[in-house]
């Protein structure tokens, strides 16, 4: 046999057993031949080490077991979680906070324009320049802690401004709503981003502020309204002031154009009057004048004649 | 002369009545006034005859000193005895196992006796004098030739064992600096406790054990030998459920 026979696997085999094995190996073919030689595993005990200075290295399985069986604290009950107040810092106790809150209140009462601006890392020099430029238009820059602002806004009518006060926020404040000037100044300082504003007790978004700035000034708008109103009334007055003679002249002119001259009082004239009394045929320029000069209509006259009351008599 | 005396006395009398009248309208300024806590009641405190710490022998008085084996079992696991207060109110408790030498005991004795007032406070040992022999071979000796001679004696201390008790007419704030100074120098982690804080500590530990939300406890896994885990666990682990690793207390385990 050319194959190497592993004798160690057949420790107690006698010759007969060895041959039986060989026969089985030939029978089973390559399956059994693949079986490798397994080294004898020893259970070696090294004795317990009497080391007390340090912790002995732990078996990995025991480490796993310890990790699995760690202590898990009980969760607080849902009701407890709801009842327990969030640990908000009590701002009211501090006198400084109360003072700042009063300042904020004064700002909101005095100023017509309060713009909330996000300050993203402006250095001191830029801030000084910005303040200077804003100061020219009477706009002042104010810094308040967000907590103070939130605590003030929460109880005031401006509570919708509250979500704007996150991170570094600055207030641009002026007694007059100088939005255009503020926007111009902000255009040159990209570090400052306008978030929203409260202008004359109205809250504006960023777009709202921009569109507010595009509006003409209040005096101009008022002037436009007044001029529009006066135009209407003056026109009416001018029309009313025209003499009724103007009407008769117009009528005469009309008749002349139609070729009815010298035939006044004729049935044609009556026919014209009936035609004229029909409002649809009435020329537009004359209608208003006729109505205003209280010209009695044909049907009305007839009714009045039937009832035997004069045209200027008491109502029926 | 008599008239003058009369005048003066009359004036005095009138002044006193006037001042009494004034006192009714006196404004009491509350700024700076303090309401002090009531001092603790020490009426039931009985000081023992000897309030200072006793001297402990360096070597036990034995007829025949016998060498012992290491027997590390005596510092492993929690203390079974001397783990509660007896007569004192404050003390030092061990948070790990270890051996106290005679030097440690002497350091504690000297410091505490020097710093505490023996008229108002007393201190007591809760550990025995060194009794466990430790052998060493002499310097420069070749290995072999049997076990060495007894070098010194130590006192084994387990986790949770009290070492010293202090009591008397004193508060924790008075004795704590001394005790913590001493506790720092011990060969195992130790802590200054009062009767209440020790009870609170034990209570917290018991509550944690009771309220553990983890369904997989060490005890359960080890007892039912899940996945044959007992192969890597020792009987020591089975007894203490992984809370101790030798003389150390594993922190956070329940």
XYZ file of C-alpha atoms in Angstrom:
570
model
C 0.000 0.000 0.000
C 1.326 3.329 -0.947
C -0.955 5.254 1.403
C 0.332 6.400 4.725
C -1.630 4.730 7.465
C -2.246 6.705 10.562
C -1.517 4.298 13.292
C -2.421 6.620 16.117
C -6.100 6.341 15.183
C -5.926 2.633 15.736
C -4.379 2.526 19.100
C -5.759 -0.753 20.262
C -6.297 -2.336 16.934
C -4.792 -5.708 16.409
C -3.928 -6.975 13.013
C -7.418 -8.201 12.250
C -8.944 -4.922 13.233
C -6.418 -3.088 11.146
C -7.429 -5.036 8.077
C -11.076 -4.501 8.834
C -10.356 -0.847 8.962
C -8.570 -0.958 5.689
C -11.475 -2.734 4.088
C -13.882 -0.171 5.411
C -11.658 2.583 4.119
C -11.603 1.106 0.666
C -15.365 0.657 0.824
C -16.120 4.149 1.923
C -13.820 5.516 -0.675
C -12.514 9.040 -0.378
C -14.938 10.174 2.323
C -13.046 8.566 5.135
C -9.682 9.352 3.666
C -10.394 13.083 4.094
C -10.632 12.640 7.828
C -7.681 14.481 9.283
C -5.691 13.675 12.348
C -7.057 15.329 15.457
C -4.533 16.311 18.097
C -5.312 14.951 21.503
C -6.857 17.801 23.528
C -5.402 18.062 26.967
C -7.194 19.536 29.925
C -4.310 21.283 31.614
C -4.767 22.780 35.044
C -2.238 25.372 35.998
C -3.432 25.680 39.540
C -5.117 28.684 41.087
C -2.989 31.771 41.064
C -2.800 33.481 44.407
C -2.755 36.936 42.920
C -4.649 39.558 44.824
C -3.088 42.702 43.441
C -5.132 42.918 40.271
C -8.219 41.428 38.795
C -7.612 38.216 36.977
C -8.424 38.345 33.283
C -11.975 37.213 32.813
C -13.097 34.536 30.403
C -14.725 35.987 27.336
C -17.941 34.055 27.879
C -18.135 35.376 31.411
C -17.595 38.893 30.104
C -20.487 38.334 27.730
C -22.617 37.042 30.552
C -21.825 40.084 32.679
C -22.662 42.384 29.785
C -25.951 40.578 29.256
C -26.988 40.656 32.876
C -26.301 44.301 33.584
C -28.618 46.210 35.855
C -31.433 48.042 34.075
C -33.134 50.664 36.234
C -36.921 50.817 36.190
C -38.416 53.564 34.059
C -40.419 56.174 35.914
C -44.134 55.748 35.419
C -45.748 57.726 32.623
C -47.839 59.629 35.115
C -44.757 60.521 37.143
C -42.952 61.689 34.060
C -45.867 63.900 33.157
C -46.302 65.250 36.657
C -42.662 65.973 37.260
C -41.931 69.457 35.960
C -39.101 69.944 33.542
C -36.151 71.357 35.333
C -36.455 74.811 33.876
C -34.273 77.333 35.586
C -36.343 79.578 37.765
C -35.764 82.925 36.114
C -38.051 84.911 38.353
C -35.872 84.573 41.408
C -32.982 86.484 39.941
C -33.243 90.249 40.230
C -31.110 90.763 37.154
C -33.462 88.686 35.053
C -36.435 90.648 36.321
C -34.661 93.866 35.436
C -33.867 92.673 31.927
C -37.430 91.538 31.505
C -38.612 95.006 32.384
C -36.223 96.439 29.816
C -37.624 94.116 27.162
C -41.108 95.200 28.082
C -40.124 98.852 27.749
C -38.624 98.156 24.328
C -41.805 96.480 23.131
C -43.912 99.359 24.435
C -41.824 102.206 23.086
C -40.582 100.950 19.769
C -42.619 100.572 16.630
C -40.097 98.427 14.841
C -38.511 95.410 16.504
C -36.575 93.198 14.121
C -35.176 89.836 15.201
C -31.842 89.173 13.535
C -29.721 86.050 13.674
C -26.133 86.877 14.468
C -23.714 84.359 13.004
C -20.292 85.185 14.378
C -19.962 88.873 13.761
C -16.702 90.192 15.098
C -16.547 93.240 17.308
C -15.370 95.573 14.571
C -18.167 94.642 12.179
C -20.685 94.978 14.950
C -19.381 98.436 15.777
C -19.674 99.485 12.135
C -23.153 98.049 11.885
C -24.254 99.819 15.031
C -22.863 103.065 13.709
C -24.651 102.734 10.394
C -27.918 101.790 12.050
C -27.542 104.578 14.552
C -27.647 107.088 11.708
C -31.238 106.058 11.042
C -32.128 105.993 14.702
C -32.045 102.173 14.946
C -30.380 100.691 18.015
C -28.991 97.185 18.443
C -30.058 95.384 21.599
C -28.864 92.147 23.114
C -31.073 90.182 25.460
C -30.645 86.626 26.681
C -32.952 84.275 24.852
C -34.364 82.909 28.093
C -35.385 86.378 29.181
C -36.955 87.062 25.792
C -38.830 83.780 25.841
C -40.070 84.300 29.351
C -41.342 87.754 28.381
C -42.866 86.697 25.064
C -44.624 83.663 26.527
C -46.928 85.883 28.535
C -47.354 88.706 26.026
C -49.338 89.249 22.855
C -46.191 88.719 20.787
C -45.945 85.081 21.793
C -45.713 84.035 18.130
C -42.275 85.639 17.988
C -41.023 83.072 20.471
C -39.692 80.436 18.024
C -37.371 83.018 16.483
C -35.300 83.226 19.634
C -32.962 80.316 19.142
C -29.218 80.654 19.083
C -27.512 84.004 18.734
C -30.220 86.592 18.287
C -30.024 90.349 18.206
C -32.814 92.912 18.270
C -32.833 95.920 15.944
C -35.079 98.435 17.538
C -36.272 101.860 16.461
C -39.022 104.208 17.459
C -40.036 104.825 13.863
C -40.491 101.956 11.420
C -37.423 102.517 9.245
C -37.541 99.224 7.440
C -35.981 100.300 4.152
C -32.901 101.719 5.837
C -32.537 98.659 7.994
C -32.743 96.320 5.003
C -30.169 98.387 3.143
C -27.811 98.150 6.077
C -28.383 94.434 6.438
C -27.631 93.890 2.751
C -24.025 94.827 3.346
C -23.626 92.604 6.418
C -24.109 88.978 5.414
C -23.390 87.767 8.941
C -26.684 89.188 10.157
C -29.768 87.394 8.880
C -33.185 88.888 9.357
C -35.598 86.365 10.863
C -38.743 88.377 11.325
C -40.000 91.599 12.742
C -42.756 93.187 14.724
C -43.633 96.470 13.034
C -46.373 98.600 14.540
C -47.745 95.654 16.507
C -47.868 93.453 13.425
C -45.689 90.409 13.054
C -43.896 90.073 9.734
C -41.899 87.259 8.250
C -38.713 87.956 6.322
C -40.620 88.326 3.016
C -43.241 90.342 4.795
C -40.658 92.835 5.948
C -39.266 93.137 2.424
C -42.707 93.759 0.924
C -43.461 96.195 3.723
C -40.389 98.158 2.781
C -41.593 98.408 -0.830
C -44.811 100.124 0.207
C -44.957 103.914 -0.392
C -45.008 106.084 2.649
C -48.199 106.610 4.579
C -48.513 110.304 3.651
C -48.413 109.509 -0.072
C -51.060 106.812 0.242
C -53.280 109.067 2.273
C -52.854 111.811 -0.320
C -53.868 109.410 -3.087
C -56.989 108.366 -1.241
C -57.968 111.926 -0.460
C -57.402 113.097 -4.027
C -59.477 110.198 -5.369
C -62.324 111.038 -3.068
C -62.207 114.768 -3.798
C -62.152 114.148 -7.552
C -65.474 112.321 -7.419
C -67.181 114.925 -5.282
C -65.832 117.830 -7.293
C -67.063 116.266 -10.497
C -70.514 115.796 -9.002
C -70.568 119.310 -7.717
C -69.474 120.713 -11.064
C -72.244 118.783 -12.789
C -74.831 119.977 -10.308
C -73.720 123.537 -10.672
C -74.361 123.606 -14.446
C -77.390 125.594 -15.241
C -80.553 123.870 -16.530
C -80.278 126.362 -19.390
C -77.427 124.238 -20.598
C -79.881 121.374 -20.952
C -82.320 123.360 -23.006
C -79.506 124.569 -25.186
C -78.381 121.044 -25.721
C -81.879 119.951 -26.598
C -82.281 122.794 -29.030
C -78.992 121.901 -30.600
C -80.185 118.347 -30.925
C -83.439 119.362 -32.553
C -81.593 121.569 -34.935
C -79.459 118.708 -35.968
C -82.557 116.581 -36.563
C -84.190 119.413 -38.610
C -87.147 120.042 -36.314
C -86.668 123.805 -36.101
C -89.928 125.839 -35.980
C -92.090 122.815 -35.303
C -92.128 122.969 -31.555
C -95.435 121.979 -30.022
C -96.190 119.693 -32.936
C -97.091 115.992 -32.452
C -93.576 115.138 -33.607
C -92.276 117.012 -30.643
C -94.514 115.016 -28.333
C -93.245 111.890 -29.997
C -89.706 113.011 -29.382
C -90.515 113.709 -25.782
C -91.883 110.191 -25.383
C -88.817 108.855 -27.087
C -86.708 110.973 -24.830
C -88.520 109.912 -21.670
C -87.574 106.339 -22.369
C -84.413 106.016 -20.416
C -82.755 103.598 -22.760
C -82.789 106.092 -25.590
C -81.578 108.846 -23.382
C -78.092 110.158 -24.141
C -75.676 109.341 -21.391
C -74.379 112.817 -20.955
C -77.830 114.111 -20.216
C -79.251 111.422 -18.003
C -77.669 112.609 -14.836
C -78.680 116.177 -15.451
C -82.256 115.240 -16.193
C -82.629 113.179 -13.099
C -81.103 115.819 -10.971
C -83.293 118.571 -12.389
C -86.367 116.542 -11.316
C -87.918 116.451 -14.754
C -91.244 114.626 -14.458
C -91.572 111.613 -16.617
C -94.320 110.985 -19.028
C -95.961 108.023 -17.249
C -95.790 109.767 -13.958
C -97.406 112.855 -15.416
C -100.181 110.776 -16.841
C -100.826 109.107 -13.542
C -100.873 112.381 -11.802
C -103.309 113.768 -14.385
C -105.626 110.812 -13.895
C -105.731 111.180 -10.168
C -106.291 114.905 -10.527
C -103.363 116.030 -8.451
C -100.839 118.528 -9.626
C -97.337 117.430 -10.450
C -95.937 119.260 -7.463
C -98.659 118.121 -5.052
C -98.458 115.961 -2.036
C -97.596 112.263 -2.524
C -100.526 109.968 -3.219
C -30.540 118.292 98.206
C -33.555 116.101 98.770
C -35.436 117.920 96.103
C -32.530 117.374 93.725
C -32.527 113.630 94.487
C -36.245 113.514 93.960
C -35.816 115.256 90.683
C -33.162 112.876 89.489
C -35.066 109.755 90.562
C -38.260 111.139 89.132
C -36.440 111.798 85.930
C -35.025 108.271 85.890
C -38.419 106.768 86.550
C -40.010 108.817 83.860
C -37.245 107.870 81.472
C -37.668 104.155 82.120
C -41.402 104.379 81.560
C -40.724 106.361 78.437
C -38.270 103.745 77.188
C -40.845 101.004 77.904
C -43.258 102.971 75.797
C -40.659 103.306 73.119
C -39.943 99.599 73.077
C -43.480 98.898 71.986
C -42.913 100.954 68.889
C -39.387 99.765 68.280
C -38.759 98.532 64.790
C -37.078 95.131 64.769
C -34.665 94.944 61.890
C -34.919 91.453 60.498
C -31.853 91.765 58.267
C -28.993 89.808 59.760
C -31.193 87.831 62.107
C -30.640 84.099 61.894
C -32.752 81.183 62.896
C -30.427 78.508 64.123
C -31.215 74.830 63.954
C -31.763 73.085 67.202
C -28.598 71.378 68.387
C -28.812 67.585 68.330
C -29.876 65.899 71.494
C -27.018 63.965 73.085
C -28.793 63.114 76.311
C -28.884 59.379 75.534
C -25.229 59.151 74.565
C -23.173 57.146 77.013
C -19.436 57.298 76.606
C -17.526 54.089 77.367
C -14.846 54.079 80.024
C -11.997 54.133 77.569
C -12.799 56.489 74.727
C -9.511 56.200 72.863
C -8.519 53.466 70.452
C -6.774 50.572 72.133
C -3.263 49.603 71.213
C -3.286 46.440 69.116
C -0.535 43.881 69.412
C 1.747 43.534 66.471
C 2.112 39.811 67.053
C -0.523 37.584 68.617
C 0.372 36.014 71.887
C 0.598 32.395 70.860
C 2.450 29.546 72.451
C 3.393 28.073 69.136
C 3.210 30.133 65.963
C 1.981 28.056 63.066
C 2.529 28.825 59.434
C -0.687 29.023 57.442
C -1.595 28.817 53.826
C -2.549 31.918 51.915
C -6.293 31.265 52.162
C -7.388 34.208 50.038
C -10.955 33.203 50.746
C -10.818 35.364 53.860
C -10.780 38.595 51.832
C -13.131 37.490 49.043
C -16.804 38.278 48.973
C -18.860 40.334 51.388
C -18.250 40.557 55.118
C -20.452 38.198 57.084
C -19.766 39.759 60.463
C -18.767 43.210 61.700
C -20.753 44.753 58.856
C -23.099 46.906 60.972
C -22.794 49.520 63.684
C -22.748 48.438 67.286
C -22.405 51.483 69.502
C -21.008 54.294 67.369
C -22.628 56.589 64.848
C -19.876 57.117 62.306
C -17.294 54.776 60.928
C -15.034 53.603 58.178
C -16.358 50.817 55.992
C -14.288 48.784 53.547
C -15.418 48.790 49.912
C -13.116 45.969 48.928
C -11.154 43.177 50.511
C -7.614 43.424 51.758
C -5.148 42.863 54.505
C -4.500 45.405 57.229
C -0.979 45.429 58.576
C -0.029 46.470 62.035
C 1.302 49.721 60.503
C -2.100 50.635 59.137
C -3.715 49.981 62.488
C -1.110 52.074 64.272
C -1.523 54.913 61.785
C -5.283 54.894 62.369
C -4.916 54.721 66.130
C -2.423 57.559 66.354
C -4.259 59.866 63.966
C -7.663 59.364 65.487
C -6.495 59.531 69.080
C -4.596 62.702 68.326
C -7.367 64.472 66.491
C -10.549 63.474 68.280
C -11.555 64.890 71.624
C -11.680 61.961 74.101
C -14.024 63.878 76.441
C -16.840 64.083 73.912
C -16.135 61.328 71.414
C -15.069 57.750 71.542
C -13.572 55.406 68.984
C -13.623 51.624 68.810
C -11.918 48.989 66.773
C -14.157 46.738 64.721
C -11.242 44.662 63.427
C -9.143 42.229 65.377
C -5.473 42.589 65.995
C -3.290 41.054 63.250
C -3.619 37.298 63.538
C -2.945 35.831 60.128
C 0.714 34.894 59.689
C 2.462 35.828 56.469
C 5.666 34.028 55.680
C 8.656 35.324 53.802
C 11.947 33.868 52.882
C 14.945 35.784 54.065
C 16.748 38.233 51.797
C 19.301 36.772 49.436
C 18.165 33.263 50.072
C 18.023 30.667 47.333
C 14.634 29.311 46.454
C 13.637 25.966 47.868
C 14.206 24.595 51.245
C 10.609 24.707 52.337
C 8.292 27.433 53.510
C 9.839 30.583 54.904
C 9.563 31.886 58.387
C 6.652 33.951 59.642
C 7.429 37.557 58.751
C 4.459 39.456 60.066
C 0.775 39.162 60.892
C -2.165 40.785 59.114
C -5.878 41.274 59.627
C -8.072 40.229 56.702
C -10.952 42.583 55.871
C -13.802 41.861 53.491
C -16.045 44.144 51.462
C -18.556 45.911 53.696
C -16.671 45.256 56.906
C -16.477 48.033 59.486
C -12.980 48.975 60.571
C -13.508 51.722 63.098
C -16.516 53.156 64.854
C -16.721 56.656 66.253
C -19.495 57.980 68.418
C -20.316 60.316 71.274
C -21.349 63.951 71.374
C -20.210 64.849 67.898
C -21.550 65.352 64.419
C -20.378 63.858 61.167
C -18.867 67.156 60.064
C -16.520 67.124 63.022
C -15.155 63.605 62.614
C -15.339 63.230 58.843
C -12.063 65.013 57.988
C -10.124 62.770 60.336
C -11.819 59.590 59.244
C -11.543 60.317 55.539
C -7.892 61.189 55.971
C -7.387 57.790 57.524
C -9.608 55.954 55.059
C -7.529 57.224 52.156
C -4.434 55.461 53.469
C -5.930 52.006 53.836
C -4.846 49.226 51.442
C -8.368 48.864 50.009
C -11.068 51.351 48.979
C -12.790 52.577 52.127
C -15.415 55.161 52.885
C -16.585 57.206 55.831
C -20.190 56.422 56.659
C -22.730 57.358 59.260
C -25.378 55.030 60.558
C -27.960 56.581 58.219
C -25.788 56.664 55.124
C -24.761 53.038 55.556
C -28.390 52.026 55.951
C -29.259 54.079 52.867
C -26.450 52.392 50.935
C -27.659 48.933 51.856
C -31.246 49.911 51.171
C -30.354 51.216 47.732
C -28.498 48.038 46.905
C -31.449 45.918 47.993
C -33.865 48.060 45.984
C -31.722 47.803 42.908
C -31.697 44.053 43.236
C -35.458 44.042 43.622
C -36.285 46.486 40.819
C -33.892 45.235 38.194
C -35.722 45.396 34.869
C -33.330 43.031 33.142
C -35.024 39.654 32.853
C -31.640 37.984 32.349
C -30.055 37.892 35.761
C -26.693 36.345 36.497
C -28.305 34.093 39.032
C -30.851 32.755 36.557
C -28.364 32.119 33.773
C -25.821 30.533 36.083
C -28.327 28.421 38.005
C -29.860 26.918 34.877
C -26.438 26.582 33.201
C -27.594 28.225 29.996
C -25.385 27.330 27.007
C -23.081 25.518 29.411
C -21.921 28.775 30.969
C -20.987 27.023 34.190
C -17.840 25.924 32.371
C -16.407 29.405 32.863
C -18.019 30.204 36.197
C -16.615 29.388 39.578
C -18.529 28.385 42.704
C -17.614 31.837 43.934
C -19.607 33.336 41.043
C -22.535 31.061 41.771
C -22.626 32.330 45.337
C -22.215 36.058 44.660
C -23.747 36.300 41.158
C -20.865 38.158 39.603
C -20.861 40.920 42.164
C -17.343 40.119 43.268
C -14.160 39.448 41.377
C -11.799 38.089 43.985
C -11.391 40.700 46.660
C -12.859 43.399 44.406
C -16.461 44.459 44.336
C -17.509 44.828 40.680
C -19.137 48.239 40.520
C -22.735 48.509 39.335
C -23.554 44.812 39.638
C -26.610 43.769 41.562
